[in-house]
Coordinates of C-alpha atoms in Angstrom, one line a residue:
X1 CA -20.8 -48.2 228.4
X2 CA -22.6 -45.2 227.2
X3 CA -22.6 -42.2 229.6
X4 CA -25.9 -40.9 228.4
X5 CA -28.7 -43.2 227.3
X6 CA -30.8 -42.0 224.3
X7 CA -34.5 -41.6 224.7
X8 CA -37.1 -41.2 222.0
X9 CA -37.8 -37.5 221.4
X10 CA -39.0 -35.2 218.7
X11 CA -36.4 -32.8 217.2
X12 CA -37.5 -29.7 215.1
X13 CA -34.2 -28.9 213.5
X14 CA -31.6 -31.6 214.3
X15 CA -31.0 -34.3 216.8
X16 CA -27.9 -34.1 218.9
X17 CA -26.8 -37.4 220.3
X18 CA -24.2 -37.1 223.0
X19 CA -22.4 -40.3 223.7
X20 CA -19.3 -41.1 225.7
X21 CA -17.3 -44.2 226.3
X22 CA -15.6 -45.4 229.5
X23 CA -13.3 -47.8 227.6
X24 CA -9.7 -46.8 227.8
X25 CA -7.8 -47.1 224.5
X26 CA -4.8 -49.5 224.9
X27 CA -2.9 -47.7 222.2
X28 CA -3.2 -43.9 221.9
X29 CA -2.1 -44.1 218.3
X30 CA -5.1 -46.1 217.2
X31 CA -7.5 -44.0 215.2
X32 CA -11.1 -45.4 215.3
X33 CA -13.4 -45.1 212.2
X34 CA -17.0 -46.1 212.4
X35 CA -18.5 -48.6 210.0
X36 CA -21.9 -47.3 208.8
X37 CA -24.7 -49.2 207.0
X38 CA -28.3 -48.2 206.2
X39 CA -31.5 -50.2 206.4
X40 CA -34.7 -48.8 204.9
X41 CA -37.8 -49.9 202.9
X42 CA -38.0 -50.0 199.1
X43 CA -39.9 -46.8 199.3
X44 CA -41.0 -44.3 202.0
X45 CA -44.6 -43.4 202.5
X46 CA -46.2 -41.4 205.3
X47 CA -44.5 -42.1 208.7
X48 CA -41.4 -44.0 207.8
X49 CA -38.2 -45.2 209.4
X50 CA -34.5 -45.4 208.5
X51 CA -32.1 -47.5 210.6
X52 CA -28.4 -46.5 210.8
X53 CA -26.1 -49.3 212.0
X54 CA -22.9 -47.8 213.4
X55 CA -20.1 -49.8 214.9
X56 CA -16.4 -49.4 215.6
X57 CA -16.4 -46.1 217.4
X58 CA -18.1 -44.1 220.1
X59 CA -20.8 -41.9 218.6
X60 CA -21.1 -38.3 219.8
X61 CA -23.7 -36.8 217.4
X62 CA -25.8 -37.6 214.3
X63 CA -27.7 -35.2 212.1
X64 CA -30.0 -36.2 209.2
X65 CA -30.4 -33.8 206.3
X66 CA -31.9 -33.6 202.8
X67 CA -31.2 -30.9 200.4
X68 CA -29.1 -29.2 203.2
X69 CA -32.2 -29.0 205.4
X70 CA -32.4 -30.7 208.7
X71 CA -35.2 -33.3 209.0
X72 CA -37.6 -33.5 211.9
X73 CA -37.7 -37.0 213.4
X74 CA -37.7 -39.1 216.5
X75 CA -34.8 -41.5 217.3
X76 CA -34.4 -44.6 219.3
X77 CA -31.2 -46.5 220.2
X78 CA -30.9 -50.2 220.2
X79 CA -30.1 -51.9 223.5
X80 CA -26.7 -52.9 222.2
X81 CA -26.0 -49.2 221.3
X82 CA -24.9 -50.0 217.8
X83 CA -28.0 -48.9 215.8
X84 CA -30.3 -45.9 215.7
X85 CA -33.8 -45.8 214.2
X86 CA -35.0 -42.5 212.9
X87 CA -38.8 -42.2 212.5
X88 CA -40.2 -39.2 210.5
X89 CA -42.9 -37.9 208.2
X90 CA -41.6 -38.7 204.7
X91 CA -43.6 -35.8 203.2
X92 CA -40.8 -33.6 204.4
X93 CA -38.9 -34.9 201.4
X94 CA -39.7 -34.3 197.7
X95 CA -41.2 -37.1 195.7
X96 CA -39.1 -39.6 193.9
X97 CA -35.5 -40.5 194.3
X98 CA -33.9 -38.3 197.0
X99 CA -30.6 -38.2 198.8
X100 CA -30.4 -38.2 202.6
X101 CA -27.1 -37.3 204.3
X102 CA -26.2 -38.5 207.8
X103 CA -23.5 -36.2 209.4
X104 CA -21.9 -38.3 212.2
X105 CA -19.5 -37.0 214.9
X106 CA -17.6 -39.7 216.8
X107 CA -14.7 -40.1 219.4
X108 CA -11.7 -41.0 217.3
X109 CA -9.0 -41.8 220.0
X110 CA -8.3 -41.8 223.8
X111 CA -7.9 -38.1 223.8
X112 CA -11.6 -37.9 223.2
X113 CA -11.0 -35.9 220.0
X114 CA -14.2 -35.5 218.0
X115 CA -14.0 -36.4 214.3
X116 CA -16.7 -35.9 211.7
X117 CA -17.8 -38.1 208.8
X118 CA -20.9 -38.4 206.7
X119 CA -22.8 -41.0 204.8
X120 CA -25.1 -40.3 201.9
X121 CA -27.8 -42.7 200.7
X122 CA -30.7 -42.7 198.3
X123 CA -34.3 -43.3 199.3
X124 CA -37.5 -43.5 197.1
X125 CA -40.2 -41.2 198.4
X126 CA -43.7 -42.3 197.3
X127 CA -46.5 -40.3 198.9
X128 CA -48.4 -39.1 195.9
X129 CA -49.8 -40.5 192.7
X130 CA -48.5 -39.0 189.4
X131 CA -50.0 -35.5 189.1
X132 CA -52.1 -34.5 186.1
X133 CA -54.1 -31.6 184.8
X134 CA -56.7 -31.0 182.1
X135 CA -56.3 -28.0 179.8
X136 CA -59.2 -25.5 180.1
X137 CA -61.9 -26.4 177.6
X138 CA -60.6 -30.0 177.2
X139 CA -64.1 -31.6 177.5
X140 CA -65.8 -29.1 175.1
X141 CA -63.1 -29.7 172.5
X142 CA -64.1 -33.4 172.3
X143 CA -67.4 -32.5 170.5
X144 CA -67.1 -32.1 166.7
X145 CA -69.0 -31.7 163.5
X146 CA -67.1 -33.2 160.5
X147 CA -67.8 -34.0 157.0
X148 CA -66.1 -36.4 154.6
X149 CA -66.9 -37.1 150.9
X150 CA -66.2 -40.5 149.3
X151 CA -67.4 -41.1 145.8
X152 CA -71.0 -39.8 145.5
X153 CA -71.6 -39.7 149.3
X154 CA -71.3 -36.8 151.7
X155 CA -71.2 -38.1 155.2
X156 CA -71.4 -35.9 158.3
X157 CA -70.2 -37.1 161.8
X158 CA -71.4 -35.3 164.9
X159 CA -70.3 -35.9 168.4
X160 CA -72.0 -33.9 171.2
X161 CA -72.7 -33.8 175.0
X162 CA -69.2 -35.1 175.8
X163 CA -68.5 -35.7 179.5
X164 CA -65.4 -36.9 181.2
X165 CA -64.7 -37.5 184.9
X166 CA -61.8 -39.3 186.5
X167 CA -60.9 -40.9 189.8
X168 CA -58.1 -43.1 191.2
X169 CA -58.3 -46.7 192.5
X170 CA -55.9 -49.0 194.3
X171 CA -55.0 -52.4 192.8
X172 CA -57.9 -54.0 194.6
X173 CA -60.3 -51.5 193.0
X174 CA -61.0 -49.4 196.1
X175 CA -61.5 -45.8 195.1
X176 CA -58.9 -43.6 196.9
X177 CA -59.8 -40.2 195.6
X178 CA -62.8 -38.0 194.9
X179 CA -64.1 -37.8 191.3
X180 CA -62.8 -34.9 189.2
X181 CA -64.5 -33.4 186.2
X182 CA -62.3 -32.6 183.2
X183 CA -63.5 -29.0 183.7
X184 CA -61.4 -29.0 186.9
X185 CA -58.5 -27.0 185.7
X186 CA -56.2 -27.2 188.8
X187 CA -53.4 -29.8 189.2
X188 CA -54.8 -33.1 190.5
X189 CA -52.4 -34.4 193.2
X190 CA -53.6 -37.4 195.2
X191 CA -52.1 -38.3 198.5
X192 CA -51.8 -42.1 198.8
X193 CA -53.3 -43.6 202.0
X194 CA -50.4 -44.4 204.3
X195 CA -51.9 -47.9 205.0
X196 CA -51.5 -48.8 201.3
X197 CA -48.2 -50.6 200.8
X198 CA -48.4 -51.1 197.0
X199 CA -47.2 -49.0 194.1
X200 CA -49.8 -50.3 191.6
X201 CA -52.9 -48.1 191.0
X202 CA -55.4 -47.3 188.3
X203 CA -56.4 -43.9 186.8
X204 CA -60.0 -44.3 185.7
X205 CA -61.9 -42.1 183.2
X206 CA -65.7 -42.1 183.0
X207 CA -66.7 -41.0 179.5
X208 CA -70.0 -40.5 177.7
X209 CA -71.2 -38.7 174.6
X210 CA -73.9 -38.8 171.9
X211 CA -73.0 -39.5 168.3
X212 CA -74.9 -39.0 165.0
X213 CA -74.0 -39.9 161.4
X214 CA -75.9 -38.6 158.4
X215 CA -75.3 -39.4 154.7
X216 CA -76.4 -37.7 151.5
X217 CA -76.2 -38.6 147.8
X218 CA -74.4 -35.7 146.3
X219 CA -75.8 -36.4 142.8
X220 CA -79.5 -36.6 143.8
X221 CA -79.4 -34.7 147.2
X222 CA -81.3 -37.7 148.7
X223 CA -80.8 -38.1 152.5
X224 CA -79.9 -41.6 153.4
X225 CA -81.1 -43.0 156.8
X226 CA -78.3 -42.3 159.3
X227 CA -77.2 -43.5 162.7
X228 CA -77.5 -42.1 166.1
X229 CA -76.0 -43.8 169.1
X230 CA -75.1 -43.4 172.8
X231 CA -71.6 -44.1 174.1
X232 CA -70.8 -44.8 177.7
X233 CA -67.5 -46.3 178.7
X234 CA -64.8 -46.5 181.3
X235 CA -61.1 -46.4 180.6
X236 CA -58.8 -47.7 183.3
X237 CA -55.1 -47.0 183.0
X238 CA -52.6 -48.9 185.1
X239 CA -50.2 -46.4 186.7
X240 CA -47.2 -46.7 189.1
X241 CA -46.9 -44.3 192.0
X242 CA -43.1 -44.2 191.5
X243 CA -43.6 -42.5 188.1
X244 CA -43.1 -38.8 188.8
X245 CA -44.2 -37.8 185.2
X246 CA -46.5 -34.8 185.1
X247 CA -49.4 -35.5 182.7
X248 CA -51.1 -32.6 181.0
X249 CA -54.3 -33.5 179.0
X250 CA -54.1 -31.0 176.2
X251 CA -56.8 -30.3 173.7
X252 CA -56.1 -32.0 170.4
X253 CA -54.7 -29.2 168.3
X254 CA -55.7 -29.1 164.6
X255 CA -54.3 -27.1 161.7
X256 CA -57.4 -26.2 159.7
X257 CA -57.0 -25.1 156.1
X258 CA -59.1 -25.0 153.0
X259 CA -57.7 -26.4 149.8
X260 CA -58.9 -27.0 146.2
X261 CA -58.2 -29.8 143.7
X262 CA -59.2 -29.6 140.1
X263 CA -59.1 -31.8 136.9
X264 CA -60.4 -31.8 133.3
X265 CA -63.7 -33.7 133.2
X266 CA -63.8 -33.5 129.4
X267 CA -60.6 -35.6 129.2
X268 CA -61.3 -37.8 132.2
X269 CA -64.9 -38.7 131.8
X270 CA -65.2 -42.0 133.7
X271 CA -63.7 -41.3 137.1
X272 CA -63.9 -41.9 140.8
X273 CA -62.8 -39.2 143.2
X274 CA -62.2 -40.0 146.9
X275 CA -61.5 -37.6 149.8
X276 CA -60.4 -38.5 153.2
X277 CA -60.1 -35.6 155.5
X278 CA -60.8 -34.7 159.2
X279 CA -62.8 -31.6 158.7
X280 CA -64.7 -29.2 160.9
X281 CA -66.9 -27.5 158.4
X282 CA -69.8 -29.2 156.4
X283 CA -69.4 -27.0 153.3
X284 CA -67.5 -29.0 150.7
X285 CA -67.9 -27.1 147.5
X286 CA -67.9 -28.5 144.0
X287 CA -67.7 -26.1 141.0
X288 CA -67.6 -26.8 137.3
X289 CA -66.0 -24.1 135.2
X290 CA -65.8 -24.9 131.5
X291 CA -64.1 -28.3 131.1
X292 CA -62.8 -28.4 134.7
X293 CA -64.2 -29.6 138.0
X294 CA -63.0 -28.0 141.2
X295 CA -63.5 -29.5 144.6
X296 CA -62.8 -27.3 147.6
X297 CA -62.7 -28.9 151.0
X298 CA -61.3 -28.4 154.5
X299 CA -58.3 -30.3 155.8
X300 CA -58.0 -30.7 159.6
X301 CA -54.7 -32.3 160.6
X302 CA -54.0 -33.2 164.2
X303 CA -50.9 -31.4 165.6
X304 CA -50.9 -33.7 168.6
X305 CA -50.1 -37.0 167.0
X306 CA -46.5 -38.1 166.4
X307 CA -47.5 -39.9 163.3
X308 CA -50.4 -38.3 161.5
X309 CA -53.0 -39.8 159.2
X310 CA -52.7 -38.0 155.9
X311 CA -55.7 -36.2 154.3
X312 CA -55.7 -37.2 150.7
X313 CA -57.6 -36.6 147.4
X314 CA -57.5 -39.6 145.0
X315 CA -58.6 -39.6 141.4
X316 CA -59.0 -42.8 139.3
X317 CA -59.8 -43.1 135.6
X318 CA -61.9 -46.2 135.0
X319 CA -61.1 -46.2 131.2
X320 CA -57.3 -46.3 131.5
X321 CA -57.0 -47.9 135.0
X322 CA -54.7 -45.0 136.0
X323 CA -54.9 -42.8 139.0
X324 CA -53.1 -40.3 141.2
X325 CA -53.1 -39.1 144.8
X326 CA -52.7 -35.6 146.2
X327 CA -51.6 -35.2 149.8
X328 CA -54.0 -32.5 150.9
X329 CA -52.2 -32.4 154.3
X330 CA -49.1 -30.9 152.5
X331 CA -51.0 -28.1 150.8
X332 CA -51.2 -24.6 152.2
X333 CA -54.4 -22.8 153.0
X334 CA -56.0 -21.4 149.9
X335 CA -53.9 -23.5 147.5
X336 CA -55.3 -25.1 144.3
X337 CA -53.7 -28.2 142.8
X338 CA -54.6 -29.1 139.2
X339 CA -54.3 -32.8 138.3
X340 CA -53.4 -33.1 134.6
X341 CA -54.5 -36.1 132.6
X342 CA -50.9 -37.0 132.0
X343 CA -50.4 -37.1 135.8
X344 CA -52.5 -40.3 136.0
X345 CA -50.4 -43.5 136.1
X346 CA -50.8 -47.2 136.6
X347 CA -50.8 -47.8 140.3
X348 CA -47.3 -48.3 141.8
X349 CA -48.1 -51.3 143.9
X350 CA -51.2 -53.6 143.5
X351 CA -52.7 -56.7 145.0
X352 CA -56.1 -58.4 144.9
X353 CA -58.5 -57.3 147.6
X354 CA -58.6 -59.5 150.6
X355 CA -60.7 -58.7 153.7
X356 CA -57.9 -60.1 156.0
X357 CA -55.2 -57.9 154.6
X358 CA -54.7 -54.2 155.0
X359 CA -51.9 -51.9 153.7
X360 CA -50.4 -48.6 154.6
X361 CA -48.0 -46.3 152.9
X362 CA -45.8 -44.3 155.3
X363 CA -44.4 -40.9 154.3
X364 CA -41.4 -39.7 156.3
X365 CA -38.6 -37.2 156.3
X366 CA -36.9 -35.0 158.9
X367 CA -40.1 -32.8 159.0
X368 CA -42.8 -35.2 157.9
X369 CA -44.4 -38.3 159.4
X370 CA -47.6 -39.4 157.8
X371 CA -49.4 -42.5 156.8
X372 CA -52.4 -43.3 154.7
X373 CA -54.5 -46.4 153.6
X374 CA -54.5 -48.3 150.4
X375 CA -56.8 -47.2 147.5
X376 CA -59.5 -49.3 145.9
X377 CA -58.6 -49.8 142.2
X378 CA -61.4 -51.1 140.0
X379 CA -63.8 -53.6 141.5
X380 CA -61.4 -56.2 143.0
X381 CA -57.9 -54.7 143.4
X382 CA -56.2 -52.4 145.9
X383 CA -52.9 -50.5 145.8
X384 CA -51.3 -47.0 145.8
X385 CA -51.1 -44.3 143.3
X386 CA -48.2 -41.9 142.6
X387 CA -48.3 -38.9 145.0
X388 CA -48.2 -35.8 142.8
X389 CA -47.1 -33.2 145.4
X390 CA -44.5 -35.2 147.2
X391 CA -41.5 -33.1 148.4
X392 CA -37.9 -34.1 147.6
X393 CA -36.1 -36.2 150.1
X394 CA -39.2 -38.0 151.4
X395 CA -38.9 -41.7 152.2
X396 CA -41.9 -44.0 151.2
X397 CA -42.4 -47.4 152.7
X398 CA -45.2 -50.0 152.6
X399 CA -46.5 -52.0 155.5
X400 CA -48.8 -55.0 155.2
X401 CA -51.2 -55.9 158.0
X402 CA -52.4 -59.5 158.2
X403 CA -55.3 -60.6 160.3
X404 CA -56.2 -64.2 161.1
X405 CA -59.5 -64.9 162.8
X406 CA -60.1 -67.7 165.3
X407 CA -62.9 -70.2 165.0
X408 CA -65.3 -67.9 166.7
X409 CA -64.7 -65.4 163.9
X410 CA -64.3 -62.5 166.3
X411 CA -61.0 -63.3 168.1
X412 CA -58.0 -62.6 166.0
X413 CA -54.2 -62.3 165.7
X414 CA -52.8 -59.5 163.7
X415 CA -49.2 -58.5 162.6
X416 CA -47.7 -55.8 160.5
X417 CA -44.7 -56.2 158.3
X418 CA -42.6 -53.8 156.2
X419 CA -42.8 -55.1 152.6
X420 CA -41.3 -54.1 149.2
X421 CA -44.4 -55.3 147.3
X422 CA -48.0 -55.8 148.5
X423 CA -47.8 -59.4 147.3
X424 CA -44.9 -60.1 149.7
X425 CA -45.8 -62.7 152.4
X426 CA -44.7 -60.7 155.5
X427 CA -44.2 -62.0 159.0
X428 CA -45.8 -65.0 160.6
X429 CA -48.8 -64.4 162.8
X430 CA -48.5 -65.2 166.5
X431 CA -50.8 -67.8 168.0
X432 CA -53.6 -66.6 170.2
X433 CA -52.6 -69.1 172.8
X434 CA -49.8 -66.8 173.9
X435 CA -52.4 -64.7 175.7
X436 CA -52.3 -65.6 179.4
X437 CA -55.4 -64.6 181.4
X438 CA -58.0 -65.6 184.0
X439 CA -61.4 -64.5 183.0
X440 CA -64.7 -64.1 185.0
X441 CA -67.5 -61.6 185.3
X442 CA -66.4 -60.5 188.8
X443 CA -62.7 -60.1 188.1
X444 CA -60.4 -60.6 185.1
X445 CA -56.6 -60.7 185.4
X446 CA -54.0 -60.8 182.6
X447 CA -50.3 -61.4 182.7
X448 CA -47.7 -60.2 180.3
X449 CA -46.9 -62.9 177.8
X450 CA -43.9 -61.0 176.5
X451 CA -44.5 -61.8 172.8
X452 CA -41.8 -59.3 172.2
X453 CA -39.7 -58.6 175.3
X454 CA -40.4 -55.2 176.7
X455 CA -42.7 -54.3 173.8
X456 CA -46.1 -55.7 175.0
X457 CA -49.0 -53.8 176.4
X458 CA -52.1 -55.4 177.8
X459 CA -55.8 -54.6 177.7
X460 CA -58.9 -56.1 179.3
X461 CA -62.3 -55.4 177.7
X462 CA -65.8 -55.8 179.1
X463 CA -68.4 -55.4 176.4
X464 CA -72.1 -55.1 177.2
X465 CA -75.4 -56.1 175.5
X466 CA -77.5 -53.4 174.0
X467 CA -79.9 -51.8 176.6
X468 CA -83.6 -52.3 175.7
X469 CA -84.2 -48.6 175.4
X470 CA -81.3 -47.8 173.2
X471 CA -81.3 -48.2 169.4
X472 CA -77.6 -48.0 168.9
X473 CA -74.9 -48.0 171.5
X474 CA -71.3 -48.4 172.5
X475 CA -70.9 -49.6 176.0
X476 CA -67.7 -51.0 177.3
X477 CA -65.0 -50.9 180.0
X478 CA -61.4 -51.2 179.0
X479 CA -58.3 -51.6 181.3
X480 CA -54.9 -50.8 179.9
X481 CA -51.6 -52.0 181.2
X482 CA -48.2 -50.4 180.4
X483 CA -45.3 -52.3 178.8
X484 CA -43.6 -52.9 182.2
X485 CA -46.7 -54.2 184.0
X486 CA -46.5 -57.9 184.8
X487 CA -50.2 -58.1 185.5
X488 CA -53.3 -56.0 185.2
X489 CA -56.8 -56.7 186.4
X490 CA -60.4 -55.4 186.5
X491 CA -63.1 -55.9 189.1
X492 CA -66.7 -54.8 188.6
X493 CA -67.3 -52.8 191.8
X494 CA -70.2 -50.4 192.0
X495 CA -69.7 -47.1 193.7
X496 CA -72.8 -44.8 194.4
X497 CA -70.9 -41.6 193.7
X498 CA -69.6 -42.9 190.4
X499 CA -72.9 -44.4 189.3
X500 CA -74.5 -41.0 189.6
X501 CA -72.0 -39.4 187.2
X502 CA -73.3 -37.9 183.9
X503 CA -76.9 -37.9 185.0
X504 CA -76.8 -41.6 186.1
X505 CA -75.4 -42.7 182.7
X506 CA -72.6 -44.7 184.4
X507 CA -75.3 -46.6 186.4
X508 CA -77.0 -47.4 183.1
X509 CA -73.7 -49.0 182.0
X510 CA -73.4 -51.2 185.1
X511 CA -77.1 -52.2 184.9
X512 CA -76.5 -53.7 181.5
X513 CA -75.4 -57.3 181.1
X514 CA -71.9 -58.1 180.2
X515 CA -71.8 -60.2 177.0
X516 CA -68.1 -60.7 176.3
X517 CA -64.8 -60.1 178.0
X518 CA -61.8 -59.6 175.8
X519 CA -58.1 -60.0 176.6
X520 CA -55.5 -58.3 174.4
X521 CA -51.8 -58.3 173.9
X522 CA -50.5 -55.6 171.6
X523 CA -47.2 -54.0 170.5
X524 CA -46.5 -50.6 172.1
X525 CA -45.3 -49.1 168.8
X526 CA -47.5 -47.4 166.2
X527 CA -49.7 -49.9 164.2
X528 CA -47.9 -49.1 160.9
X529 CA -44.5 -50.1 162.4
X530 CA -42.7 -53.2 161.2
X531 CA -43.4 -55.9 163.8
X532 CA -46.5 -54.4 165.3
X533 CA -48.9 -57.1 166.5
X534 CA -52.3 -57.4 168.2
X535 CA -53.7 -60.6 169.8
X536 CA -57.3 -60.2 170.9
X537 CA -59.3 -63.1 172.5
X538 CA -63.0 -62.8 173.2
X539 CA -64.6 -64.9 176.0
X540 CA -68.3 -65.5 176.1
X541 CA -69.9 -64.5 179.4
X542 CA -73.6 -64.5 178.7
X543 CA -74.9 -66.5 175.7
X544 CA -78.1 -64.5 175.4
X545 CA -80.2 -64.1 172.3
X546 CA -79.6 -60.4 172.0
X547 CA -77.0 -59.2 169.5
X548 CA -73.9 -57.2 170.4
X549 CA -71.4 -55.2 168.4
X550 CA -67.8 -56.1 169.0
X551 CA -65.1 -53.8 167.5
X552 CA -62.8 -55.2 164.9
X553 CA -60.6 -52.3 165.7
X554 CA -59.0 -51.7 162.4
X555 CA -55.8 -50.0 163.4
X556 CA -56.2 -47.0 161.2
X557 CA -58.8 -46.0 163.8
X558 CA -56.2 -45.9 166.5
X559 CA -57.6 -47.6 169.5
X560 CA -55.2 -45.7 171.8
X561 CA -56.9 -42.4 171.2
X562 CA -60.5 -41.2 170.8
X563 CA -61.8 -42.5 167.5
X564 CA -62.1 -39.8 164.9
X565 CA -64.6 -41.8 163.0
X566 CA -66.7 -44.9 164.0
X567 CA -64.7 -48.1 164.1
X568 CA -65.8 -51.1 162.2
X569 CA -68.0 -53.6 164.0
X570 CA -68.7 -57.3 163.7
X571 CA -72.3 -58.3 164.6
X572 CA -72.4 -61.2 167.0
X573 CA -75.7 -63.0 167.8

């Protein structure tokens, strides 16, 4: 029988539990040792409880500590006197996996000697969503003015009026935070409502911008009718509150340099020159000095991408069917590279052009990690030229991307294989039936089909018809699931505060009819990797007469990041 019954009370530093026992020990040599076990939830959030089961000894005192600091709690004893429940504010603990130590004093023999023992146990503290922060000027850095020259055409791409806001939602699509502009430079740390018992949430980004593309014939100077469009879309990213990773949205850093490539136009008279470069200036200069033509252009390589798209200059001689490639990305600012006629060679690897096939060459070493697309050779062939400025010790590989369209001609399965020759068959394409989803306008859910165990990411797309007052557009909502998500979903819920964002542009998106819903399984690795796959299934929601542009999403326009250039589209009516 306990001498002093415990009552529920609040302790600021530590709880002293004084207990006695009237039982006389039969053998004074018997030493008692308590048996201790812990009961707690999978994670602690808000006001939480931990239950200590203690038996086999008379308890004198118990202290709970974390990081050598006493916790503040209330305690209650069971009627049997063999368990103690500690209730406390879990925000006293740091986020994530933490150790709690119970220091226990107990009566160890009939002489009422006090012996101390301790028990450590781990808890998962989950009060806040993963923190994030935008780098100052992040939003403004999304705007660009870039020019690329291909053949006789000079094309300028302009993105302007970029806006990004973000908010957080629970798994039932209830907003649990205010909306934050990307101009908000402080750390965003969201306290999860204590009533929420899930660890599944969504970080949602509301994005809009204007886009314009102009094209000019460099031979005649003729301006060709261009394209202007409005983009409004929402990106939802499934997140787990147990993830303690700090996310910093850093402006994409570019290394900008100006380079020059020259060749003898008296010796090479029938030629095609192609440039592919992410550039910030519009002044690409062509000079002819004597028998030589010099092309000076800007190279703008991303420093944020693990695997970079290589800026290249390609020269092809139609008379000899020979060509060469210069990796402009490897040139230094101010360098001039002269292509000699003897440098041109028959392409290293060729195949007939096929719309459903795409090829990449990867360039890797300890310090390099680039890739670039195949080259058009003549009228009906593709392949790769010899790279003239390739450093020693660089490893070259080819990957073949196969795409197989479904009967609707817009759904497809795609797989990438490492090959020795472009004519090699490559891996078998996965069947679209592997995608597991439930699709409706109100809510779409998708489960992980595990095409490759642990390697599958999921996406849900809502694509909209063209609004009546918009000539060109890009309206969609995309929900992304991580590789360890078993399910993701999206529910079309309208929120007055959100609808008013960007001068009511988000409302314009929601007031437009949904035409198609897409469900996608994709490999988590880079799209040039051996075994990369993508299975995209489109579901018709409204079979109206208006046309809609659905993205073919050629992987060289990486759909995991903001598109550097417009992606290809397939017109559906």
